[in-house]
């Protein structure tokens, strides 16, 4: 209880809520790094995954390459990034941390986007062709709305990974909530370390809840009802509420669009 009291006292200290090293500024730094990394990763990964899923060509190659990227530890990406690109900054953010987080966020988005698009029922695709829709129209107006639950699952997975790994970015001189943990360990201020961990956990839960609400708003009621059953029937179900498809579980359904 004495330790928890010290943690409470740390939060109650007004000095920790103001200035460049205060909680609000560190939270903004953490969010800035997370949002920029996610936006760049989505701009790269979504077109690749959606187009490959739409054409049903080259998907297994993309998924296996993505899984190789996932196998690299995030801390190793940060350290290698610092070695290759130095401790310089881009727009006030650590260059090494930003590039490492982008690389970390891309694989889940590619995998889930590809699987979501490739699992669209063939009858629906044929019907869209039959009414004269062009390939791009079928992708954006028919297939993407159906694939959206899996696409959003990939984005949610990436966002949580980025939020958690951005904490480690403090090791390579980046800002964010990780500074409380790294600086606290350096001076053996364990209440500060624990408080930093609580802040990161609270931020991760908040972002997950916000993305879950966004997914609920974007996905139709019919797809929310059918989604879990369709995933179970395809053999792509995984524990938990978020699905990340592994290499080898993707059916070979390549065909000419």
CSV table of C-alpha atoms in Angstrom, one decimal:
chain,number,residue,atom,x,y,z
A,1,UNK,CA,0.0,0.0,0.0
A,2,UNK,CA,2.9,2.4,0.7
A,3,UNK,CA,4.1,1.9,-2.9
A,4,UNK,CA,0.6,2.7,-4.3
A,5,UNK,CA,0.5,5.7,-2.1
A,6,UNK,CA,3.8,7.0,-3.6
A,7,UNK,CA,2.3,6.4,-7.0
A,8,UNK,CA,-0.8,8.5,-6.0
A,9,UNK,CA,1.5,11.2,-4.7
A,10,UNK,CA,3.4,11.2,-8.0
A,11,UNK,CA,0.1,11.8,-9.9
A,12,UNK,CA,-1.0,14.4,-7.4
A,13,UNK,CA,2.2,16.5,-7.8
A,14,UNK,CA,1.3,19.5,-9.9
A,15,UNK,CA,4.9,19.6,-11.4
A,16,UNK,CA,4.1,16.4,-13.3
A,17,UNK,CA,1.2,18.1,-15.1
A,18,UNK,CA,3.0,21.0,-16.6
A,19,UNK,CA,6.0,21.9,-18.7
A,20,UNK,CA,7.8,19.9,-21.5
A,21,UNK,CA,8.2,16.9,-19.2
A,22,UNK,CA,4.7,16.9,-17.9
A,23,UNK,CA,2.0,14.3,-18.6
A,24,UNK,CA,0.0,16.3,-21.1
A,25,UNK,CA,3.0,17.1,-23.3
A,26,UNK,CA,4.3,13.6,-23.1
A,27,UNK,CA,0.8,12.3,-24.0
A,28,UNK,CA,0.7,14.6,-27.1
A,29,UNK,CA,4.2,13.4,-28.2
A,30,UNK,CA,3.0,9.8,-27.8
A,31,UNK,CA,-0.2,10.4,-29.8
A,32,UNK,CA,1.7,12.3,-32.5
A,33,UNK,CA,4.1,9.5,-33.0
A,34,UNK,CA,1.4,6.9,-33.0
A,35,UNK,CA,-1.0,8.7,-35.4
A,36,UNK,CA,1.7,9.7,-37.9
A,37,UNK,CA,3.1,6.1,-38.0
A,38,UNK,CA,-0.4,4.6,-38.4
A,39,UNK,CA,-1.4,7.1,-41.2
A,40,UNK,CA,1.8,6.3,-43.2
A,41,UNK,CA,1.5,2.6,-42.6
A,42,UNK,CA,-2.2,2.6,-43.7
A,43,UNK,CA,-1.3,4.6,-46.8
A,44,UNK,CA,1.3,2.0,-47.8
A,45,UNK,CA,-0.4,-1.2,-46.6
A,46,UNK,CA,-4.1,-0.7,-47.4
A,47,UNK,CA,-3.7,-0.3,-51.2
A,48,UNK,CA,-1.4,-3.4,-51.3
A,49,UNK,CA,-3.6,-5.6,-49.3
A,50,UNK,CA,-6.9,-4.5,-50.9
A,51,UNK,CA,-5.6,-4.8,-54.5
A,52,UNK,CA,-4.0,-8.2,-53.9
A,53,UNK,CA,-7.2,-9.4,-52.2
A,54,UNK,CA,-9.3,-8.1,-55.1
A,55,UNK,CA,-7.2,-9.7,-57.8
A,56,UNK,CA,-6.5,-12.8,-55.7
A,57,UNK,CA,-2.9,-12.9,-57.1
A,58,UNK,CA,0.3,-12.8,-55.1
A,59,UNK,CA,-1.4,-12.8,-51.8
A,60,UNK,CA,0.5,-15.7,-50.3
A,61,UNK,CA,3.8,-14.0,-51.1
A,62,UNK,CA,2.7,-10.7,-49.6
A,63,UNK,CA,1.5,-12.4,-46.4
A,64,UNK,CA,4.7,-14.5,-46.0
A,65,UNK,CA,6.8,-11.4,-46.5
A,66,UNK,CA,4.7,-9.5,-44.0
A,67,UNK,CA,5.0,-12.3,-41.4
A,68,UNK,CA,8.8,-12.2,-41.8
A,69,UNK,CA,8.6,-8.5,-40.9
A,70,UNK,CA,6.5,-9.4,-37.9
A,71,UNK,CA,9.1,-11.8,-36.7
A,72,UNK,CA,11.7,-9.0,-36.2
A,73,UNK,CA,11.5,-7.8,-32.6
A,74,UNK,CA,10.3,-4.2,-32.3
A,75,UNK,CA,13.1,-3.3,-30.0
A,76,UNK,CA,15.6,-4.5,-32.6
A,77,UNK,CA,13.9,-2.3,-35.2
A,78,UNK,CA,14.3,0.7,-33.0
A,79,UNK,CA,18.0,0.0,-32.3
A,80,UNK,CA,18.8,-0.7,-35.9
A,81,UNK,CA,16.9,2.4,-36.9
A,82,UNK,CA,19.0,4.5,-34.6
A,83,UNK,CA,22.2,3.0,-36.0
A,84,UNK,CA,21.2,3.6,-39.6
A,85,UNK,CA,19.4,6.9,-39.4
A,86,UNK,CA,20.8,8.4,-36.2
A,87,UNK,CA,18.9,10.3,-33.5
A,88,UNK,CA,17.7,13.0,-35.9
A,89,UNK,CA,14.1,14.2,-35.9
A,90,UNK,CA,11.3,14.5,-38.5
A,91,UNK,CA,8.7,17.1,-37.6
A,92,UNK,CA,9.8,17.0,-33.9
A,93,UNK,CA,9.6,13.1,-33.8
A,94,UNK,CA,12.5,10.7,-33.6
A,95,UNK,CA,13.3,9.6,-37.2
A,96,UNK,CA,14.4,6.1,-36.0
A,97,UNK,CA,11.3,5.6,-33.9
A,98,UNK,CA,8.9,6.8,-36.6
A,99,UNK,CA,10.4,4.5,-39.3
A,100,UNK,CA,10.5,1.5,-37.0
A,101,UNK,CA,6.9,2.0,-35.9
A,102,UNK,CA,5.8,2.3,-39.6
A,103,UNK,CA,7.5,-0.9,-40.4
A,104,UNK,CA,5.9,-2.6,-37.4
A,105,UNK,CA,2.4,-1.4,-38.3
A,106,UNK,CA,2.4,-2.5,-42.0
A,107,UNK,CA,2.3,-6.3,-41.8
A,108,UNK,CA,-1.1,-6.8,-39.9
A,109,UNK,CA,-2.8,-4.3,-42.2
A,110,UNK,CA,-1.6,-6.1,-45.3
A,111,UNK,CA,-2.5,-9.5,-44.1
A,112,UNK,CA,-6.0,-8.7,-42.8
A,113,UNK,CA,-6.8,-6.5,-45.8
A,114,UNK,CA,-5.8,-9.3,-48.2
A,115,UNK,CA,-7.8,-11.9,-46.4
A,116,UNK,CA,-10.9,-9.8,-46.0
A,117,UNK,CA,-11.0,-9.0,-49.7
A,118,UNK,CA,-10.2,-12.5,-50.9
A,119,UNK,CA,-13.0,-14.0,-48.7
A,120,UNK,CA,-15.7,-12.0,-50.4
A,121,UNK,CA,-18.3,-14.5,-51.8
A,122,UNK,CA,-17.8,-15.3,-55.4
A,123,UNK,CA,-21.5,-14.9,-56.2
A,124,UNK,CA,-21.4,-11.3,-55.0
A,125,UNK,CA,-18.4,-10.6,-57.2
A,126,UNK,CA,-20.1,-12.2,-60.2
A,127,UNK,CA,-23.3,-10.2,-59.5
A,128,UNK,CA,-21.3,-7.0,-59.5
A,129,UNK,CA,-19.7,-7.9,-62.8
A,130,UNK,CA,-23.1,-8.8,-64.2
A,131,UNK,CA,-24.5,-5.3,-63.6
A,132,UNK,CA,-21.5,-3.8,-65.5
A,133,UNK,CA,-19.4,-2.5,-62.6
A,134,UNK,CA,-15.8,-1.8,-63.4
A,135,UNK,CA,-13.0,-3.5,-61.4
A,136,UNK,CA,-12.4,-0.3,-59.3
A,137,UNK,CA,-16.1,0.0,-58.6
A,138,UNK,CA,-16.4,-3.6,-57.5
A,139,UNK,CA,-13.4,-3.1,-55.2
A,140,UNK,CA,-14.6,0.1,-53.5
A,141,UNK,CA,-18.4,-0.2,-53.6
A,142,UNK,CA,-19.0,-4.0,-53.2
A,143,UNK,CA,-16.0,-5.9,-51.8
A,144,UNK,CA,-14.5,-3.3,-49.4
A,145,UNK,CA,-17.7,-2.8,-47.4
A,146,UNK,CA,-17.9,-6.6,-47.0
A,147,UNK,CA,-14.2,-6.9,-46.1
A,148,UNK,CA,-14.3,-4.0,-43.7
A,149,UNK,CA,-14.5,-6.0,-40.4
A,150,UNK,CA,-11.3,-7.8,-41.1
A,151,UNK,CA,-9.6,-4.7,-42.5
A,152,UNK,CA,-10.5,-2.8,-39.3
A,153,UNK,CA,-9.2,-5.7,-37.2
A,154,UNK,CA,-5.8,-5.4,-38.9
A,155,UNK,CA,-5.8,-1.6,-38.2
A,156,UNK,CA,-6.7,-2.2,-34.5
A,157,UNK,CA,-3.9,-4.7,-34.1
A,158,UNK,CA,-1.4,-2.4,-35.7
A,159,UNK,CA,-2.6,0.6,-33.6
A,160,UNK,CA,-2.1,-1.4,-30.3
A,161,UNK,CA,1.3,-2.6,-31.3
A,162,UNK,CA,2.4,0.9,-32.3
A,163,UNK,CA,1.1,2.4,-29.0
A,164,UNK,CA,2.9,-0.2,-27.0
A,165,UNK,CA,6.2,0.0,-29.0
A,166,UNK,CA,6.2,3.8,-29.0
A,167,UNK,CA,6.9,3.4,-25.3
A,168,UNK,CA,10.3,1.8,-26.2
A,169,UNK,CA,11.0,4.8,-28.5
A,170,UNK,CA,12.2,6.7,-25.4
A,171,UNK,CA,15.3,4.4,-25.5
A,172,UNK,CA,16.4,6.1,-28.8
A,173,UNK,CA,15.9,9.6,-27.4
A,174,UNK,CA,12.3,10.0,-28.5
A,175,UNK,CA,9.6,11.6,-26.4
A,176,UNK,CA,6.2,10.2,-25.3
A,177,UNK,CA,5.0,8.4,-22.2
A,178,UNK,CA,7.9,6.0,-22.4
A,179,UNK,CA,10.1,8.8,-21.0
A,180,UNK,CA,8.6,8.3,-17.6
A,181,UNK,CA,9.5,4.6,-17.6
A,182,UNK,CA,13.0,5.0,-19.1
A,183,UNK,CA,13.9,8.0,-16.9
A,184,UNK,CA,12.4,6.4,-13.8
A,185,UNK,CA,14.5,3.3,-14.3
A,186,UNK,CA,17.6,5.4,-14.7
A,187,UNK,CA,17.2,7.0,-11.3
A,188,UNK,CA,15.4,4.0,-9.6
A,189,UNK,CA,12.2,6.1,-9.2
A,190,UNK,CA,9.8,3.1,-9.4
A,191,UNK,CA,6.6,5.1,-8.6
A,192,UNK,CA,7.4,7.1,-11.8
A,193,UNK,CA,8.0,3.8,-13.7
A,194,UNK,CA,4.7,2.4,-12.5
A,195,UNK,CA,2.8,5.6,-13.3
A,196,UNK,CA,4.2,5.7,-16.8
A,197,UNK,CA,3.1,2.1,-17.3
A,198,UNK,CA,-0.4,2.9,-16.1
A,199,UNK,CA,-0.5,5.9,-18.5
A,200,UNK,CA,0.5,3.7,-21.5
A,201,UNK,CA,-2.0,1.0,-20.6
A,202,UNK,CA,-4.8,3.6,-20.2
A,203,UNK,CA,-3.9,5.1,-23.6
A,204,UNK,CA,-3.9,1.7,-25.3
A,205,UNK,CA,-7.3,0.8,-23.9
A,206,UNK,CA,-8.7,4.2,-24.9
A,207,UNK,CA,-7.5,3.8,-28.5
A,208,UNK,CA,-8.8,0.2,-28.7
A,209,UNK,CA,-12.2,1.4,-27.5
A,210,UNK,CA,-12.2,4.3,-29.9
A,211,UNK,CA,-11.3,2.1,-32.9
A,212,UNK,CA,-13.9,-0.5,-31.8
A,213,UNK,CA,-16.6,2.2,-31.8
A,214,UNK,CA,-15.4,3.4,-35.2
A,215,UNK,CA,-15.6,-0.1,-36.6
A,216,UNK,CA,-19.1,-0.5,-35.2
A,217,UNK,CA,-20.2,2.7,-36.8
A,218,UNK,CA,-18.7,1.8,-40.2
A,219,UNK,CA,-19.8,-1.9,-40.4
A,220,UNK,CA,-23.4,-2.6,-41.2
A,221,UNK,CA,-25.5,-4.5,-38.7
A,222,UNK,CA,-25.8,-7.5,-41.1
A,223,UNK,CA,-22.1,-7.8,-41.4
A,224,UNK,CA,-21.6,-7.6,-37.7
A,225,UNK,CA,-24.0,-10.5,-37.2
A,226,UNK,CA,-22.6,-12.6,-40.1
A,227,UNK,CA,-18.9,-11.8,-39.5
A,228,UNK,CA,-18.0,-14.2,-36.8
A,229,UNK,CA,-19.9,-17.1,-38.5
A,230,UNK,CA,-18.3,-16.4,-41.8
A,231,UNK,CA,-14.8,-16.4,-40.2
A,232,UNK,CA,-15.5,-19.7,-38.4
A,233,UNK,CA,-16.7,-21.3,-41.7
A,234,UNK,CA,-13.6,-20.1,-43.5
A,235,UNK,CA,-11.3,-21.6,-40.8
A,236,UNK,CA,-9.7,-18.2,-40.1
A,237,UNK,CA,-10.9,-17.8,-36.5
A,238,UNK,CA,-8.4,-16.9,-33.8
A,239,UNK,CA,-8.6,-16.4,-30.0
A,240,UNK,CA,-9.7,-13.0,-28.9
A,241,UNK,CA,-11.7,-10.3,-30.6
A,242,UNK,CA,-9.1,-9.3,-33.1
A,243,UNK,CA,-8.0,-11.5,-36.0
A,244,UNK,CA,-4.6,-11.7,-37.4
A,245,UNK,CA,-4.3,-14.3,-40.1
A,246,UNK,CA,-1.1,-16.4,-40.1
A,247,UNK,CA,0.8,-17.6,-43.2
A,248,UNK,CA,-0.4,-20.9,-44.4
A,249,UNK,CA,-4.0,-20.4,-43.4
A,250,UNK,CA,-5.0,-18.5,-46.5
A,251,UNK,CA,-6.9,-20.3,-49.1
A,252,UNK,CA,-5.6,-20.3,-52.6
A,253,UNK,CA,-8.4,-18.6,-54.5
A,254,UNK,CA,-6.4,-16.6,-57.1
A,255,UNK,CA,-8.2,-15.8,-60.3
A,256,UNK,CA,-8.5,-13.1,-62.9
A,257,UNK,CA,-10.5,-10.1,-61.7
